[in-house]
């Protein structure tokens, strides 16, 4: 359902260009299943070059059964994780801030999620997603599959610094998450983050949690967190878990960055945390708000226009306050709108913001 939700974000960015002096050039690149069905690959060379040249890439969710048909070489070079690597996007920012209008949609109690405002900083181009050796050995006796979790000091420090900087711009608290009780990479992770805290960020209140405990704390008392920093795999899992604080995976945006602030580098990549949901694709029922909120992150971090980012966020909030809901965030039996209508409702709210 990537194209369906992207169409809604595209409406909004065009509207901002025409009506609110947003001064950016937009180009569109086809990626994923539709392109693959026509051309046998998931992105064209020209499309990749367009991405290379951009400041920010707004990326619709991808996935589905077709990926098994993509030739392994092609897949290896242009799959989402490969693009993250290509652009050096080591820091994935996943903010979790429930809208009070949606407290009812969360599976957690109102008093547990009230006022939660946390950010998960996930290391994005290292760890077990990329470690070598990797593969499945097939022998007559059976198979053996290997993945490798590996981190260097430098990989931990650079994502650590992004997390410390974010904490400094917020409430000054950082919780680093690892499995140092069982993993060597976890021991190094804790050592490096601890060292960074002592030497470069003594003003930040640094704590550590084991990943399993953090999963529990996220649903027990998420209000304790300001910024969380963790590795690629734990970050993937904990972000989905934390998404339920907002009521739906359809609400969570993310930014993949090669640094932050003035050093951000380019291109950065902005995408919803959720996947492509093949079960509801093509039905015009997906929630486009995570996609739209990803646009607002792009406006904030890459376009350096907090004014436009806030406009989008305010419009989303206004839509929710008016009771407009897609299926995933509506109560049973209550009317809901489709993907396109939700996009139009955000546009309507924007005009009034
Ligand atoms: C995410 C997704 C991706 C990941 C998949 C689609 C490769 O789950 O961005 O969280 O595991 O990183
Ligand atoms: Mn994920």
mmCIF file of C-alpha atoms and ligand atoms in Angstrom:
data_model
loop_
_atom_site.group_PDB
_atom_site.id
_atom_site.type_symbol
_atom_site.label_atom_id
_atom_site.label_comp_id
_atom_site.label_asym_id
_atom_site.label_seq_id
_atom_site.Cartn_x
_atom_site.Cartn_y
_atom_site.Cartn_z
ATOM 1 C CA UNK A 1 0.000 0.000 0.000
ATOM 2 C CA UNK A 2 3.008 2.277 -0.412
ATOM 3 C CA UNK A 3 1.587 4.124 -3.442
ATOM 4 C CA UNK A 4 -1.775 4.690 -1.723
ATOM 5 C CA UNK A 5 -0.324 6.373 1.338
ATOM 6 C CA UNK A 6 2.373 8.203 -0.625
ATOM 7 C CA UNK A 7 -0.305 9.823 -2.791
ATOM 8 C CA UNK A 8 -1.697 11.455 0.362
ATOM 9 C CA UNK A 9 1.678 12.834 1.477
ATOM 10 C CA UNK A 10 2.271 14.053 -2.082
ATOM 11 C CA UNK A 11 -1.004 16.023 -2.029
ATOM 12 C CA UNK A 12 0.109 17.726 1.130
ATOM 13 C CA UNK A 13 3.588 18.659 0.022
ATOM 14 C CA UNK A 14 2.194 20.090 -3.227
ATOM 15 C CA UNK A 15 -0.349 22.085 -1.272
ATOM 16 C CA UNK A 16 2.382 23.516 0.963
ATOM 17 C CA UNK A 17 4.358 24.514 -2.126
ATOM 18 C CA UNK A 18 1.416 26.302 -3.716
ATOM 19 C CA UNK A 19 -0.108 27.834 -0.594
ATOM 20 C CA UNK A 20 2.499 28.194 2.152
ATOM 21 C CA UNK A 21 5.740 29.191 0.379
ATOM 22 C CA UNK A 22 7.413 25.836 0.782
ATOM 23 C CA UNK A 23 10.403 26.274 -1.471
ATOM 24 C CA UNK A 24 11.499 22.801 -2.547
ATOM 25 C CA UNK A 25 11.769 20.828 -5.770
ATOM 26 C CA UNK A 26 9.954 17.514 -5.842
ATOM 27 C CA UNK A 27 10.611 14.581 -8.120
ATOM 28 C CA UNK A 28 8.985 11.177 -8.055
ATOM 29 C CA UNK A 29 10.720 7.841 -8.368
ATOM 30 C CA UNK A 30 8.926 4.555 -8.786
ATOM 31 C CA UNK A 31 10.238 1.875 -6.442
ATOM 32 C CA UNK A 32 9.130 -1.610 -5.517
ATOM 33 C CA UNK A 33 6.446 -3.948 -6.751
ATOM 34 C CA UNK A 34 4.825 -1.871 -9.516
ATOM 35 C CA UNK A 35 8.169 -1.072 -11.118
ATOM 36 C CA UNK A 36 9.323 -4.662 -10.730
ATOM 37 C CA UNK A 37 6.243 -5.996 -12.553
ATOM 38 C CA UNK A 38 7.076 -3.781 -15.541
ATOM 39 C CA UNK A 39 10.872 -3.805 -15.612
ATOM 40 C CA UNK A 40 12.106 -6.796 -13.603
ATOM 41 C CA UNK A 41 13.927 -4.609 -11.122
ATOM 42 C CA UNK A 42 12.748 -2.520 -8.192
ATOM 43 C CA UNK A 43 14.252 0.827 -9.153
ATOM 44 C CA UNK A 44 15.827 2.250 -12.317
ATOM 45 C CA UNK A 45 19.398 3.564 -12.524
ATOM 46 C CA UNK A 46 17.939 6.997 -13.181
ATOM 47 C CA UNK A 47 15.726 6.667 -10.123
ATOM 48 C CA UNK A 48 18.707 5.792 -7.960
ATOM 49 C CA UNK A 49 20.567 8.805 -9.326
ATOM 50 C CA UNK A 50 17.584 11.008 -8.442
ATOM 51 C CA UNK A 51 17.723 9.653 -4.880
ATOM 52 C CA UNK A 52 21.487 10.283 -4.737
ATOM 53 C CA UNK A 53 20.900 13.902 -5.715
ATOM 54 C CA UNK A 54 18.093 14.617 -3.229
ATOM 55 C CA UNK A 55 18.303 16.266 0.177
ATOM 56 C CA UNK A 56 15.487 14.103 1.462
ATOM 57 C CA UNK A 57 13.788 10.942 0.267
ATOM 58 C CA UNK A 58 10.208 10.345 1.338
ATOM 59 C CA UNK A 59 9.817 6.611 1.090
ATOM 60 C CA UNK A 60 6.553 4.667 0.939
ATOM 61 C CA UNK A 61 6.442 1.332 2.690
ATOM 62 C CA UNK A 62 7.572 -1.635 0.627
ATOM 63 C CA UNK A 63 7.373 -5.389 0.786
ATOM 64 C CA UNK A 64 5.195 -8.293 -0.272
ATOM 65 C CA UNK A 65 5.513 -11.743 -1.792
ATOM 66 C CA UNK A 66 7.042 -10.425 -5.012
ATOM 67 C CA UNK A 67 10.373 -9.837 -3.271
ATOM 68 C CA UNK A 68 11.217 -13.539 -3.547
ATOM 69 C CA UNK A 69 11.077 -13.160 -7.358
ATOM 70 C CA UNK A 70 13.564 -10.287 -7.485
ATOM 71 C CA UNK A 71 16.964 -11.590 -8.662
ATOM 72 C CA UNK A 72 19.209 -11.871 -5.564
ATOM 73 C CA UNK A 73 21.858 -9.495 -6.942
ATOM 74 C CA UNK A 74 19.335 -6.823 -7.759
ATOM 75 C CA UNK A 75 17.622 -7.289 -4.389
ATOM 76 C CA UNK A 76 20.932 -7.146 -2.535
ATOM 77 C CA UNK A 77 21.785 -3.797 -4.083
ATOM 78 C CA UNK A 78 18.497 -1.947 -4.033
ATOM 79 C CA UNK A 79 16.430 -3.349 -1.155
ATOM 80 C CA UNK A 80 15.538 -0.875 1.565
ATOM 81 C CA UNK A 81 18.322 -1.951 3.920
ATOM 82 C CA UNK A 82 20.815 -1.580 1.029
ATOM 83 C CA UNK A 83 19.609 1.965 0.352
ATOM 84 C CA UNK A 84 20.051 2.817 4.016
ATOM 85 C CA UNK A 85 23.611 1.516 3.758
ATOM 86 C CA UNK A 86 24.270 3.256 0.428
ATOM 87 C CA UNK A 87 23.374 6.630 1.928
ATOM 88 C CA UNK A 88 25.174 5.988 5.228
ATOM 89 C CA UNK A 89 21.953 6.421 7.229
ATOM 90 C CA UNK A 90 23.206 5.088 10.531
ATOM 91 C CA UNK A 91 20.778 6.900 12.837
ATOM 92 C CA UNK A 92 17.105 6.041 12.733
ATOM 93 C CA UNK A 93 14.903 8.385 14.704
ATOM 94 C CA UNK A 94 11.516 7.016 15.724
ATOM 95 C CA UNK A 95 9.534 9.500 17.818
ATOM 96 C CA UNK A 96 6.672 8.113 19.882
ATOM 97 C CA UNK A 97 4.236 10.773 21.026
ATOM 98 C CA UNK A 98 0.607 9.735 21.308
ATOM 99 C CA UNK A 99 -2.040 12.264 20.359
ATOM 100 C CA UNK A 100 -4.432 12.715 23.316
ATOM 101 C CA UNK A 101 -7.283 12.451 20.794
ATOM 102 C CA UNK A 102 -6.204 8.852 20.182
ATOM 103 C CA UNK A 103 -5.677 7.673 23.755
ATOM 104 C CA UNK A 104 -8.800 5.541 23.391
ATOM 105 C CA UNK A 105 -7.298 3.738 20.375
ATOM 106 C CA UNK A 106 -4.311 2.461 22.340
ATOM 107 C CA UNK A 107 -4.330 -1.002 23.831
ATOM 108 C CA UNK A 108 -2.712 0.565 26.915
ATOM 109 C CA UNK A 109 -4.547 2.432 29.668
ATOM 110 C CA UNK A 110 -4.857 6.198 29.412
ATOM 111 C CA UNK A 111 -2.904 6.768 32.645
ATOM 112 C CA UNK A 112 0.006 4.697 31.282
ATOM 113 C CA UNK A 113 0.359 6.639 28.021
ATOM 114 C CA UNK A 114 -0.701 10.107 29.145
ATOM 115 C CA UNK A 115 2.041 12.614 28.311
ATOM 116 C CA UNK A 116 4.449 10.077 26.801
ATOM 117 C CA UNK A 117 7.023 11.767 24.558
ATOM 118 C CA UNK A 118 9.971 9.542 23.732
ATOM 119 C CA UNK A 119 12.330 8.960 20.839
ATOM 120 C CA UNK A 120 13.911 5.665 19.890
ATOM 121 C CA UNK A 121 17.276 6.119 18.193
ATOM 122 C CA UNK A 122 18.004 2.890 16.360
ATOM 123 C CA UNK A 123 21.401 2.086 14.836
ATOM 124 C CA UNK A 124 20.455 1.361 11.225
ATOM 125 C CA UNK A 125 23.330 0.122 9.096
ATOM 126 C CA UNK A 126 25.221 -2.280 11.319
ATOM 127 C CA UNK A 127 24.679 -5.204 13.635
ATOM 128 C CA UNK A 128 23.036 -8.441 12.672
ATOM 129 C CA UNK A 129 21.303 -6.910 9.634
ATOM 130 C CA UNK A 130 24.651 -6.671 7.849
ATOM 131 C CA UNK A 131 27.208 -8.789 9.750
ATOM 132 C CA UNK A 132 29.240 -11.424 7.908
ATOM 133 C CA UNK A 133 29.368 -14.398 7.728
ATOM 134 C CA UNK A 134 25.775 -14.784 6.807
ATOM 135 C CA UNK A 135 23.882 -17.432 4.876
ATOM 136 C CA UNK A 136 22.304 -20.850 4.817
ATOM 137 C CA UNK A 137 24.503 -23.878 4.277
ATOM 138 C CA UNK A 138 22.664 -26.843 2.865
ATOM 139 C CA UNK A 139 24.180 -30.234 3.475
ATOM 140 C CA UNK A 140 22.757 -33.740 3.070
ATOM 141 C CA UNK A 141 22.509 -33.894 6.874
ATOM 142 C CA UNK A 142 20.397 -30.745 7.038
ATOM 143 C CA UNK A 143 20.804 -26.991 6.998
ATOM 144 C CA UNK A 144 22.733 -24.493 9.047
ATOM 145 C CA UNK A 145 21.843 -20.795 9.006
ATOM 146 C CA UNK A 146 24.196 -18.073 10.221
ATOM 147 C CA UNK A 147 23.736 -14.383 11.000
ATOM 148 C CA UNK A 148 26.454 -12.337 12.629
ATOM 149 C CA UNK A 149 25.983 -9.566 15.144
ATOM 150 C CA UNK A 150 28.975 -7.245 14.950
ATOM 151 C CA UNK A 151 29.647 -3.672 16.103
ATOM 152 C CA UNK A 152 32.767 -1.521 16.155
ATOM 153 C CA UNK A 153 33.443 1.233 18.675
ATOM 154 C CA UNK A 154 33.038 3.833 15.958
ATOM 155 C CA UNK A 155 29.621 2.523 14.866
ATOM 156 C CA UNK A 156 28.401 2.665 18.456
ATOM 157 C CA UNK A 157 29.852 6.102 19.141
ATOM 158 C CA UNK A 158 28.417 7.845 16.089
ATOM 159 C CA UNK A 159 24.852 6.726 16.793
ATOM 160 C CA UNK A 160 25.447 7.343 20.488
ATOM 161 C CA UNK A 161 26.371 10.965 19.794
ATOM 162 C CA UNK A 162 23.164 11.524 17.808
ATOM 163 C CA UNK A 163 21.169 10.160 20.739
ATOM 164 C CA UNK A 164 23.037 12.246 23.322
ATOM 165 C CA UNK A 165 22.567 15.377 21.179
ATOM 166 C CA UNK A 166 18.837 14.699 20.889
ATOM 167 C CA UNK A 167 18.599 14.175 24.652
ATOM 168 C CA UNK A 168 20.397 17.485 25.172
ATOM 169 C CA UNK A 169 17.808 19.261 23.001
ATOM 170 C CA UNK A 170 14.989 17.647 25.017
ATOM 171 C CA UNK A 171 14.718 16.589 28.673
ATOM 172 C CA UNK A 172 18.349 15.533 29.095
ATOM 173 C CA UNK A 173 17.749 11.817 29.689
ATOM 174 C CA UNK A 174 19.183 8.936 27.701
ATOM 175 C CA UNK A 175 18.537 5.229 28.221
ATOM 176 C CA UNK A 176 20.912 2.919 26.364
ATOM 177 C CA UNK A 177 19.575 -0.565 25.623
ATOM 178 C CA UNK A 178 21.664 -3.703 25.054
ATOM 179 C CA UNK A 179 22.025 -7.351 26.044
ATOM 180 C CA UNK A 180 25.357 -6.955 27.791
ATOM 181 C CA UNK A 181 24.431 -9.834 30.095
ATOM 182 C CA UNK A 182 24.766 -12.322 27.216
ATOM 183 C CA UNK A 183 26.318 -10.669 24.163
ATOM 184 C CA UNK A 184 29.833 -9.432 23.497
ATOM 185 C CA UNK A 185 28.450 -6.689 21.235
ATOM 186 C CA UNK A 186 26.243 -5.721 24.162
ATOM 187 C CA UNK A 187 29.243 -5.380 26.467
ATOM 188 C CA UNK A 188 31.046 -3.147 23.985
ATOM 189 C CA UNK A 189 27.844 -1.164 23.387
ATOM 190 C CA UNK A 190 27.483 -0.403 27.089
ATOM 191 C CA UNK A 191 31.175 0.402 27.531
ATOM 192 C CA UNK A 192 31.236 2.848 24.612
ATOM 193 C CA UNK A 193 28.009 4.646 25.529
ATOM 194 C CA UNK A 194 29.113 4.888 29.147
ATOM 195 C CA UNK A 195 32.460 6.369 28.036
ATOM 196 C CA UNK A 196 30.742 8.901 25.727
ATOM 197 C CA UNK A 197 28.497 9.963 28.576
ATOM 198 C CA UNK A 198 31.403 10.528 30.955
ATOM 199 C CA UNK A 199 33.693 12.300 28.495
ATOM 200 C CA UNK A 200 31.381 14.283 26.193
ATOM 201 C CA UNK A 201 27.934 14.412 27.759
ATOM 202 C CA UNK A 202 28.302 14.645 31.558
ATOM 203 C CA UNK A 203 25.196 16.863 31.619
ATOM 204 C CA UNK A 204 22.977 14.034 30.322
ATOM 205 C CA UNK A 205 21.393 11.610 32.779
ATOM 206 C CA UNK A 206 22.452 8.247 31.333
ATOM 207 C CA UNK A 207 20.880 4.921 32.313
ATOM 208 C CA UNK A 208 21.149 1.423 30.826
ATOM 209 C CA UNK A 209 18.517 -1.271 30.383
ATOM 210 C CA UNK A 210 18.649 -4.788 29.058
ATOM 211 C CA UNK A 211 16.567 -5.121 25.887
ATOM 212 C CA UNK A 212 14.075 -7.596 27.348
ATOM 213 C CA UNK A 213 13.518 -5.383 30.364
ATOM 214 C CA UNK A 214 13.114 -2.330 28.098
ATOM 215 C CA UNK A 215 10.345 -4.097 26.154
ATOM 216 C CA UNK A 216 8.562 -4.633 29.438
ATOM 217 C CA UNK A 217 9.178 -1.060 30.671
ATOM 218 C CA UNK A 218 7.802 0.370 27.400
ATOM 219 C CA UNK A 219 4.392 -1.075 28.132
ATOM 220 C CA UNK A 220 4.628 -0.779 31.924
ATOM 221 C CA UNK A 221 5.674 2.854 32.340
ATOM 222 C CA UNK A 222 6.703 4.464 29.019
ATOM 223 C CA UNK A 223 6.675 7.918 30.644
ATOM 224 C CA UNK A 224 10.077 7.131 32.198
ATOM 225 C CA UNK A 225 11.799 7.477 28.793
ATOM 226 C CA UNK A 226 13.087 10.568 27.027
ATOM 227 C CA UNK A 227 15.561 9.204 24.459
ATOM 228 C CA UNK A 228 16.376 5.508 23.974
ATOM 229 C CA UNK A 229 19.422 4.414 21.974
ATOM 230 C CA UNK A 230 19.858 0.839 20.820
ATOM 231 C CA UNK A 231 21.180 -1.431 18.095
ATOM 232 C CA UNK A 232 19.580 -2.289 14.773
ATOM 233 C CA UNK A 233 17.626 -5.413 15.744
ATOM 234 C CA UNK A 234 16.511 -4.324 19.222
ATOM 235 C CA UNK A 235 15.500 -0.958 17.762
ATOM 236 C CA UNK A 236 13.384 -2.640 15.112
ATOM 237 C CA UNK A 237 11.520 -4.685 17.700
ATOM 238 C CA UNK A 238 11.187 -2.044 20.410
ATOM 239 C CA UNK A 239 9.842 0.535 17.929
ATOM 240 C CA UNK A 240 6.963 -1.709 16.872
ATOM 241 C CA UNK A 241 6.223 -2.385 20.519
ATOM 242 C CA UNK A 242 6.300 1.344 21.342
ATOM 243 C CA UNK A 243 4.052 2.100 18.379
ATOM 244 C CA UNK A 244 1.093 0.724 20.275
ATOM 245 C CA UNK A 245 1.421 3.599 22.724
ATOM 246 C CA UNK A 246 0.153 5.774 19.858
ATOM 247 C CA UNK A 247 -2.779 3.479 19.146
ATOM 248 C CA UNK A 248 -1.586 2.052 15.846
ATOM 249 C CA UNK A 249 1.507 1.210 13.866
ATOM 250 C CA UNK A 250 -0.165 3.426 11.275
ATOM 251 C CA UNK A 251 0.733 6.495 13.340
ATOM 252 C CA UNK A 252 4.526 6.169 13.655
ATOM 253 C CA UNK A 253 6.898 8.115 11.371
ATOM 254 C CA UNK A 254 10.670 7.739 11.169
ATOM 255 C CA UNK A 255 13.759 9.514 9.913
ATOM 256 C CA UNK A 256 16.942 7.765 8.789
ATOM 257 C CA UNK A 257 19.844 10.171 9.052
ATOM 258 C CA UNK A 258 23.569 10.245 8.358
ATOM 259 C CA UNK A 259 23.982 12.716 11.235
ATOM 260 C CA UNK A 260 21.877 15.407 12.767
ATOM 261 C CA UNK A 261 21.598 19.182 12.726
ATOM 262 C CA UNK A 262 23.919 21.116 10.418
ATOM 263 C CA UNK A 263 25.938 17.963 9.656
ATOM 264 C CA UNK A 264 22.900 16.013 8.531
ATOM 265 C CA UNK A 265 24.377 15.134 5.140
ATOM 266 C CA UNK A 266 22.193 14.008 2.275
ATOM 267 C CA UNK A 267 20.065 12.356 1.303
ATOM 268 C CA UNK A 268 18.182 11.509 4.473
ATOM 269 C CA UNK A 269 15.312 9.039 4.194
ATOM 270 C CA UNK A 270 11.894 9.421 5.796
ATOM 271 C CA UNK A 271 9.438 6.571 6.008
ATOM 272 C CA UNK A 272 6.599 5.210 8.105
ATOM 273 C CA UNK A 273 7.652 2.571 10.649
ATOM 274 C CA UNK A 274 4.989 0.158 9.432
ATOM 275 C CA UNK A 275 5.477 -2.224 6.538
ATOM 276 C CA UNK A 276 3.573 -2.513 3.270
ATOM 277 C CA UNK A 277 0.684 -4.560 4.729
ATOM 278 C CA UNK A 278 -0.003 -6.694 1.619
ATOM 279 C CA UNK A 279 -3.236 -7.917 3.241
ATOM 280 C CA UNK A 280 -4.826 -4.478 2.959
ATOM 281 C CA UNK A 281 -2.909 -3.107 -0.048
ATOM 282 C CA UNK A 282 -5.016 -1.768 -2.927
ATOM 283 C CA UNK A 283 -8.114 -1.458 -0.742
ATOM 284 C CA UNK A 284 -7.775 2.243 0.033
ATOM 285 C CA UNK A 285 -8.167 1.577 3.765
ATOM 286 C CA UNK A 286 -4.617 2.075 5.078
ATOM 287 C CA UNK A 287 -3.870 4.886 7.493
ATOM 288 C CA UNK A 288 -1.708 7.494 5.720
ATOM 289 C CA UNK A 289 -0.881 9.466 8.877
ATOM 290 C CA UNK A 290 2.501 7.806 9.596
ATOM 291 C CA UNK A 291 3.464 8.666 6.019
ATOM 292 C CA UNK A 292 2.229 12.237 6.419
ATOM 293 C CA UNK A 293 4.037 12.591 9.752
ATOM 294 C CA UNK A 294 7.201 11.288 8.050
ATOM 295 C CA UNK A 295 6.861 14.221 5.663
ATOM 296 C CA UNK A 296 6.743 16.524 8.647
ATOM 297 C CA UNK A 297 9.981 14.980 9.992
ATOM 298 C CA UNK A 298 11.593 15.629 6.588
ATOM 299 C CA UNK A 299 10.472 19.258 6.719
ATOM 300 C CA UNK A 300 11.984 19.580 10.174
ATOM 301 C CA UNK A 301 15.308 17.747 9.844
ATOM 302 C CA UNK A 302 16.233 18.027 6.140
ATOM 303 C CA UNK A 303 14.409 21.103 4.886
ATOM 304 C CA UNK A 304 15.073 23.028 8.117
ATOM 305 C CA UNK A 305 11.558 24.418 8.114
ATOM 306 C CA UNK A 306 10.020 23.789 11.545
ATOM 307 C CA UNK A 307 7.202 26.135 10.545
ATOM 308 C CA UNK A 308 6.020 23.771 7.806
ATOM 309 C CA UNK A 309 6.628 20.699 9.981
ATOM 310 C CA UNK A 310 4.428 22.173 12.699
ATOM 311 C CA UNK A 311 1.716 23.050 10.186
ATOM 312 C CA UNK A 312 1.498 19.415 9.124
ATOM 313 C CA UNK A 313 1.520 18.156 12.716
ATOM 314 C CA UNK A 314 -1.164 20.636 13.716
ATOM 315 C CA UNK A 315 -3.317 19.598 10.768
ATOM 316 C CA UNK A 316 -3.017 15.915 11.747
ATOM 317 C CA UNK A 317 -3.981 16.760 15.295
ATOM 318 C CA UNK A 318 -6.923 18.811 14.080
ATOM 319 C CA UNK A 319 -8.177 15.950 11.934
ATOM 320 C CA UNK A 320 -8.057 13.624 14.933
ATOM 321 C CA UNK A 321 -9.753 16.219 17.139
ATOM 322 C CA UNK A 322 -12.566 16.395 14.571
ATOM 323 C CA UNK A 323 -13.050 12.676 15.127
ATOM 324 C CA UNK A 324 -11.862 11.600 11.677
ATOM 325 C CA UNK A 325 -10.503 8.048 11.851
ATOM 326 C CA UNK A 326 -9.193 5.400 9.522
ATOM 327 C CA UNK A 327 -10.180 1.826 10.293
ATOM 328 C CA UNK A 328 -7.099 0.978 12.363
ATOM 329 C CA UNK A 329 -7.735 3.791 14.853
ATOM 330 C CA UNK A 330 -11.531 3.790 14.919
ATOM 331 C CA UNK A 331 -13.596 2.205 17.641
ATOM 332 C CA UNK A 332 -15.677 -0.821 16.714
ATOM 333 C CA UNK A 333 -18.867 0.195 15.040
ATOM 334 C CA UNK A 334 -17.841 3.825 14.576
ATOM 335 C CA UNK A 335 -17.656 5.236 11.042
ATOM 336 C CA UNK A 336 -14.237 5.507 9.482
ATOM 337 C CA UNK A 337 -12.806 7.133 6.361
ATOM 338 C CA UNK A 338 -10.617 5.617 3.674
ATOM 339 C CA UNK A 339 -7.000 6.447 2.838
ATOM 340 C CA UNK A 340 -7.831 9.110 0.280
ATOM 341 C CA UNK A 341 -10.470 10.756 2.422
ATOM 342 C CA UNK A 342 -7.998 10.939 5.304
ATOM 343 C CA UNK A 343 -5.540 12.730 2.999
ATOM 344 C CA UNK A 344 -8.297 15.165 1.976
ATOM 345 C CA UNK A 345 -9.256 15.759 5.610
ATOM 346 C CA UNK A 346 -5.641 16.647 6.462
ATOM 347 C CA UNK A 347 -5.662 19.059 3.516
ATOM 348 C CA UNK A 348 -8.898 20.598 4.775
ATOM 349 C CA UNK A 349 -7.385 21.053 8.222
ATOM 350 C CA UNK A 350 -4.240 22.547 6.725
ATOM 351 C CA UNK A 351 -6.196 25.263 4.986
ATOM 352 C CA UNK A 352 -7.549 26.272 8.381
ATOM 353 C CA UNK A 353 -4.201 26.082 10.235
HETATM 354 C C1 LIG B 1 11.566 -1.290 9.651
HETATM 355 C C2 LIG B 1 11.242 -2.502 8.832
HETATM 356 C C3 LIG B 1 12.494 -2.945 8.085
HETATM 357 C C4 LIG B 1 13.538 -3.323 9.103
HETATM 358 C C5 LIG B 1 12.284 -4.076 7.081
HETATM 359 C C6 LIG B 1 11.208 -3.760 6.080
HETATM 360 C C7 LIG B 1 13.582 -4.415 6.373
HETATM 361 O O1 LIG B 1 10.720 -3.500 9.637
HETATM 362 O O2 LIG B 1 12.029 -0.288 9.074
HETATM 363 O O3 LIG B 1 11.343 -1.307 10.860
HETATM 364 O O4 LIG B 1 13.530 -4.431 9.642
HETATM 365 O O5 LIG B 1 14.411 -2.473 9.342
HETATM 366 MN MN1 LIG B 2 10.374 -2.914 11.732
#
